[in-house]
Tab-separated table of C-alpha atoms in Angstrom:
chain	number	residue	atom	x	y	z
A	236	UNK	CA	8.252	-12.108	20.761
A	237	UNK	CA	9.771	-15.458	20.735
A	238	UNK	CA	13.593	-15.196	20.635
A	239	UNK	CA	13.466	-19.250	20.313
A	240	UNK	CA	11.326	-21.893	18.308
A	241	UNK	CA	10.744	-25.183	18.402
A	242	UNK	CA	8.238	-25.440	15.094
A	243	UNK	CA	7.687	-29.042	15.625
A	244	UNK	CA	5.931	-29.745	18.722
A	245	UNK	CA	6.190	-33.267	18.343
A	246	UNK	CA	8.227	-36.236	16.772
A	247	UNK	CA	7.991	-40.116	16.867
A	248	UNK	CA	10.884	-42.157	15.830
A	249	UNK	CA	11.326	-45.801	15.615
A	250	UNK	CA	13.926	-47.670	18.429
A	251	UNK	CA	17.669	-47.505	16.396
A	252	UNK	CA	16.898	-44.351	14.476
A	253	UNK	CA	17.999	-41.098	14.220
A	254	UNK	CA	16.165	-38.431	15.965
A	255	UNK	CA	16.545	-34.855	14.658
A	256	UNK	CA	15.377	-32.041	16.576
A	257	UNK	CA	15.417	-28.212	15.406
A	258	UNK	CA	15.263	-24.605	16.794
A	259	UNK	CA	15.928	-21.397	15.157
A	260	UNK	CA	16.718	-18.698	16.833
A	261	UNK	CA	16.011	-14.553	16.112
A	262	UNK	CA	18.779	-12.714	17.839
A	263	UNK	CA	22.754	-12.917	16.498
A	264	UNK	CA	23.878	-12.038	19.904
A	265	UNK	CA	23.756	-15.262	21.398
A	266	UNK	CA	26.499	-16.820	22.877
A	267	UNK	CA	25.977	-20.165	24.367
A	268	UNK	CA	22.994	-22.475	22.922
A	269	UNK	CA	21.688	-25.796	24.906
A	270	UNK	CA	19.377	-28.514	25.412
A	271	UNK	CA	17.809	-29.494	27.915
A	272	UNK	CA	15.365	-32.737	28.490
A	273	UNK	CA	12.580	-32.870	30.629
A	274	UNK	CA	10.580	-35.803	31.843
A	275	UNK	CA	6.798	-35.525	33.382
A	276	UNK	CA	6.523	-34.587	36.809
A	277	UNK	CA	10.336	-33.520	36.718
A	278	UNK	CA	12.422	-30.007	35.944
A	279	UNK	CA	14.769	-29.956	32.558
A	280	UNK	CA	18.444	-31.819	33.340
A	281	UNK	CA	20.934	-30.055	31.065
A	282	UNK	CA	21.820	-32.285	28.177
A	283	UNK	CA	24.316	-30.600	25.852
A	284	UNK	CA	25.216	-27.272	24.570
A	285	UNK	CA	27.762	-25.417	22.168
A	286	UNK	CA	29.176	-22.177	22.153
A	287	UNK	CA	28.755	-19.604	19.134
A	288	UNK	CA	32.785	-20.226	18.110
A	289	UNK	CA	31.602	-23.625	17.330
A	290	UNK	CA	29.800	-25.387	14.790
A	291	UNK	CA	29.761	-29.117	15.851
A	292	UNK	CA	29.591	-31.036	19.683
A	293	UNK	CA	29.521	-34.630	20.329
A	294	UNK	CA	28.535	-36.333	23.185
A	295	UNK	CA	28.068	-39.930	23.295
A	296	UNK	CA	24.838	-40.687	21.122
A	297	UNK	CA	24.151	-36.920	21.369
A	298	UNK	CA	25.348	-34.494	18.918
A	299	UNK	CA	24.373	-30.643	18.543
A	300	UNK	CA	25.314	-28.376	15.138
A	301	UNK	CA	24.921	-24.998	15.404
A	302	UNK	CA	24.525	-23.103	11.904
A	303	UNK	CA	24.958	-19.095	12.283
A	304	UNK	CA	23.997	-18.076	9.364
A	305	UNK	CA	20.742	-19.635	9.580
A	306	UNK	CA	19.831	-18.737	13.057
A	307	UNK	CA	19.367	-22.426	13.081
A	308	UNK	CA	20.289	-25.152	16.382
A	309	UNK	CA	19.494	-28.805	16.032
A	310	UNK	CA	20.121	-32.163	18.132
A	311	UNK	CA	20.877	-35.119	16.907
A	312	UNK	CA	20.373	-38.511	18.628
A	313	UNK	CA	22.106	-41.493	17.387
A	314	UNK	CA	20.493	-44.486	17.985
A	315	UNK	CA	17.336	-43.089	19.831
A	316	UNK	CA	16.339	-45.519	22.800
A	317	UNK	CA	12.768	-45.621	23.781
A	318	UNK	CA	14.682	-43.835	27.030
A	319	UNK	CA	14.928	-41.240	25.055
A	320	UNK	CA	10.971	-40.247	25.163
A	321	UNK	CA	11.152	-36.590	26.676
A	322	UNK	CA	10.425	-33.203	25.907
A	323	UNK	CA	13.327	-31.568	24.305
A	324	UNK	CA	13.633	-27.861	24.924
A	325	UNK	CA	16.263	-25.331	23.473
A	326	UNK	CA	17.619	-22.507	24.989
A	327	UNK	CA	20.208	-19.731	24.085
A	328	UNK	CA	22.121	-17.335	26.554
A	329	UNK	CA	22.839	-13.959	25.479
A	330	UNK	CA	25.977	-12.425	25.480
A	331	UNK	CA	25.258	-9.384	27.478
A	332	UNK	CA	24.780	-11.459	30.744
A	333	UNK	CA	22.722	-14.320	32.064
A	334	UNK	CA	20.092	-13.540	29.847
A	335	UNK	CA	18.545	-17.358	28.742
A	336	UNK	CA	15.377	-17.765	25.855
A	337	UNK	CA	13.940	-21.159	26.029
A	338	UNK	CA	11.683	-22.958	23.051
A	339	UNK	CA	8.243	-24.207	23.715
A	340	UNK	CA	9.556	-27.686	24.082
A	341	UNK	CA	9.541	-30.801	20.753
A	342	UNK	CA	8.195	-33.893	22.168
A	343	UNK	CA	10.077	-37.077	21.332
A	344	UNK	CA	8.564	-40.736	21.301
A	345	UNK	CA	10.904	-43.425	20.365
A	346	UNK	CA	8.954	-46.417	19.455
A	347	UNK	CA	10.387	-49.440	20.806
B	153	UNK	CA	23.892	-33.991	47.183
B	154	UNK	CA	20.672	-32.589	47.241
B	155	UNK	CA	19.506	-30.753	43.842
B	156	UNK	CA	17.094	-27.519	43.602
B	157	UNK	CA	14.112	-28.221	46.238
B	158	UNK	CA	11.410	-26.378	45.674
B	159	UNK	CA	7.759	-26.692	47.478
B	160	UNK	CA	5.084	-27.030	47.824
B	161	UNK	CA	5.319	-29.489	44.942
B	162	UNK	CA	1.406	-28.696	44.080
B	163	UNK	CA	-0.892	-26.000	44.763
B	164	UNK	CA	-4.516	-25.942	44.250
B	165	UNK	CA	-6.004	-22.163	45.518
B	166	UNK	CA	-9.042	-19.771	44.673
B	167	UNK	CA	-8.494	-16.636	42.618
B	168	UNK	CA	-7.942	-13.604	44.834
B	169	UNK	CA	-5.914	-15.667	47.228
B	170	UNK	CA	-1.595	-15.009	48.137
B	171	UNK	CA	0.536	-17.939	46.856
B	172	UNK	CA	3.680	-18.241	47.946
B	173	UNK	CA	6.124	-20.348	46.020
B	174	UNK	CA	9.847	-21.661	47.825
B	175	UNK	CA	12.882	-22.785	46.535
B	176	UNK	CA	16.015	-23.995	47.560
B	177	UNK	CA	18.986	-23.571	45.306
B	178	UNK	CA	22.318	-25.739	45.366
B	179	UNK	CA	24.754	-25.079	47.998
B	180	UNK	CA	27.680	-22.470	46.579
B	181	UNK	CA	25.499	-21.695	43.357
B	182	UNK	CA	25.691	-18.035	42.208
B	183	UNK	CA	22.586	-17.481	40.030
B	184	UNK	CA	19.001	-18.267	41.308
B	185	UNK	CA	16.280	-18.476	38.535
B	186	UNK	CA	12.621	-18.656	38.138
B	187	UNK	CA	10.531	-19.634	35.114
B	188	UNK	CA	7.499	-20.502	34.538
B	189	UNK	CA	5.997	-23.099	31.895
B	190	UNK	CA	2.988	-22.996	29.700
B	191	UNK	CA	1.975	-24.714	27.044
B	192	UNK	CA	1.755	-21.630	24.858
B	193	UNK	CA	4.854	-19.958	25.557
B	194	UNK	CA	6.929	-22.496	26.605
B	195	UNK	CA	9.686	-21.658	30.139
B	196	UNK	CA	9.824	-18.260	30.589
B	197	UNK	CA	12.438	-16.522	32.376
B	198	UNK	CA	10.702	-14.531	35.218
B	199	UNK	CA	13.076	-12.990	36.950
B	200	UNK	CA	16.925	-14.257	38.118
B	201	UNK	CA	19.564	-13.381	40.973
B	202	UNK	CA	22.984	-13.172	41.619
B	203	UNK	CA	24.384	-13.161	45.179
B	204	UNK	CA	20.931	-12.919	45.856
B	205	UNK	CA	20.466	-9.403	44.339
B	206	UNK	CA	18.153	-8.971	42.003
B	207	UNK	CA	19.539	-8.669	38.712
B	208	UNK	CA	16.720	-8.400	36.090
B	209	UNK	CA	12.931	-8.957	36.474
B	210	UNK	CA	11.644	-7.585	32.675
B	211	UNK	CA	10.071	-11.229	32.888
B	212	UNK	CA	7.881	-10.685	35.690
B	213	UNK	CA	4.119	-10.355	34.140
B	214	UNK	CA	2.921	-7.996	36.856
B	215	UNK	CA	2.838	-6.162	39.771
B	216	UNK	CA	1.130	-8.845	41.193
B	217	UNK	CA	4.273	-11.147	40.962
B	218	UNK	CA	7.295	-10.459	43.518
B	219	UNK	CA	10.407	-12.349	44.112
B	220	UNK	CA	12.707	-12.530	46.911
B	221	UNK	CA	16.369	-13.838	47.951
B	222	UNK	CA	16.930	-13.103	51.487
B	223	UNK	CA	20.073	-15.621	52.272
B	224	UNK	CA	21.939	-17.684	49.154
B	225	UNK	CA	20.009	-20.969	50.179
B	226	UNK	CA	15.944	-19.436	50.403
B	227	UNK	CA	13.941	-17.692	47.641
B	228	UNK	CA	10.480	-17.209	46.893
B	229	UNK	CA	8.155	-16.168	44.312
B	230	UNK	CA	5.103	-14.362	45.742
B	231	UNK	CA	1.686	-14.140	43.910
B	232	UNK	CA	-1.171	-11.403	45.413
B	233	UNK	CA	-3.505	-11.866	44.346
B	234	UNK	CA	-3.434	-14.512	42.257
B	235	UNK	CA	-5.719	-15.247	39.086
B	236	UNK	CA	-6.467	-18.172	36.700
B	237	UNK	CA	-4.097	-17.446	34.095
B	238	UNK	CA	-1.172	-17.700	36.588
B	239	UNK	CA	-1.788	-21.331	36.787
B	240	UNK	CA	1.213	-23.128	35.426
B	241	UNK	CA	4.347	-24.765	36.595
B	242	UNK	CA	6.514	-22.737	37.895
B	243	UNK	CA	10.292	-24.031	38.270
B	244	UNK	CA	13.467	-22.735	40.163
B	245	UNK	CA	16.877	-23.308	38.662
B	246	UNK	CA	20.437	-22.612	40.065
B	247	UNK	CA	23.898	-22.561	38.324
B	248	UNK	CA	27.199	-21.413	38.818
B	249	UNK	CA	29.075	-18.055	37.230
B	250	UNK	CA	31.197	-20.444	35.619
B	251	UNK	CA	28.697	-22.031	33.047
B	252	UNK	CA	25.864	-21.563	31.288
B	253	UNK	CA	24.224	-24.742	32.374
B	254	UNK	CA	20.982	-24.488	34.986
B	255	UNK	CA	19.941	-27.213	37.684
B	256	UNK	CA	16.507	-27.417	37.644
B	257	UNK	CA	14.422	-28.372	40.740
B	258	UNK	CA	11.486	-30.594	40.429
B	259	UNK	CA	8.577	-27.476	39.569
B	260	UNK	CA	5.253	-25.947	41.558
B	261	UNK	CA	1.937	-26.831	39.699
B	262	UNK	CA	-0.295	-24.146	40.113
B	263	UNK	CA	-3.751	-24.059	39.705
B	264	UNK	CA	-5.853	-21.115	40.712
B	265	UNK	CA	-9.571	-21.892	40.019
């Protein structure tokens, strides 16, 4: 059972762009959600996260929105940079300990 | 200072054979992870620690899989015997009790044949 998932494997976007990446989620007993990138060859480097009393957090070009009632988790980046070109994976932490659910991963490609 | 270090950073074995995986987490870190990555599933929590105890390994696929934490700065992740479908990447991550945010180290690749 997949607590987290990333329905869109991958994603090319054009240099200057917005790049929109989604996960929904099963489980409403979840209390911290994040991203993480990952580049070949290396492990995931925390990007962002929110916590479940939020709805909105910005950081730089990277913003996340969390929507509860849809179980749904998306990252926005704000002018992608060809930099940018990772695999994007989503995770959530439960609330009843260090519990973490990662997504299979969305694979970005920003097109200088 | 120096991030998660795991080794050996590949591993190329035949099925039947004991693989032993290492990692070193951050100095003063609280939690110890392991995952694993496929394609099909994604990271997968396998099993994590805290002050080097054991704290839940429902993630471990099988017996064959075992996972120690003898000191806060050594762990390993044990396959015997090991068999095709293990092969993946297998990473270690550390964090703090403070946060929810994990320091990955660089990954094992893993290929039984």
């Amino acid at each position: 059972d997949q607590q987290v998932k990333q329905n869109s494997p991958s994603l090319s976007v054009q240099e200057g762009r917005i790049s929109i990446l989604n996960c929904d989620y099963t489980n409403s007993m979840f209390d911290y959600f994040l991203w993480y990138k990952k580049y070949p060859a290396e492990g995931p480097t925390f990007l962002i996260s929110i916590s479940s009393i939020k709805d909105k957090n910005e950081d730089g070009r990277f913003t996340v929105f969390l929507n509860k009632s849809a179980k749904h988790l998306s990252l926005h980046i704000v002018p992608s940079q060809p930099g940018d070109s990772a695999v994007y994976f989503c995770a959530v932490e439960s609330n009843t300990g260090n519990q973490f659910y990662f997504g299979t991963g969305t694979s970005l490609t920003v097109i200088p | 200072d120096a991030g998660v270090i795991q080794s050996p950073r590949h591993e190329v074995t035949e099925m039947g054979q004991e693989v032993t995986l290492r990692c070193k987490p951050i100095s003063g870190h609280d939690y110890l992870f392991w995952y694993r990555q496929t394609m099909m599933r994604g990271l997968e929590l396998l099993i994590y620690f805290n002050n080097n105890v054991p704290i839940d390994d429902s993630g471990m696929p099988e017996d064959r899989f075992s996972a120690k934490m003898p000191n806060a700065s050594f762990s390993t992740l044990k396959i015997q015997p090991s068999e095709p479908r293990d092969s993946a990447v297998y990473f270690c991550a550390s964090s703090l009790a403070s946060g929810p945010e994990q320091f990955f180290g660089p990954g094992t690749r893993l290929t039984v044949l």
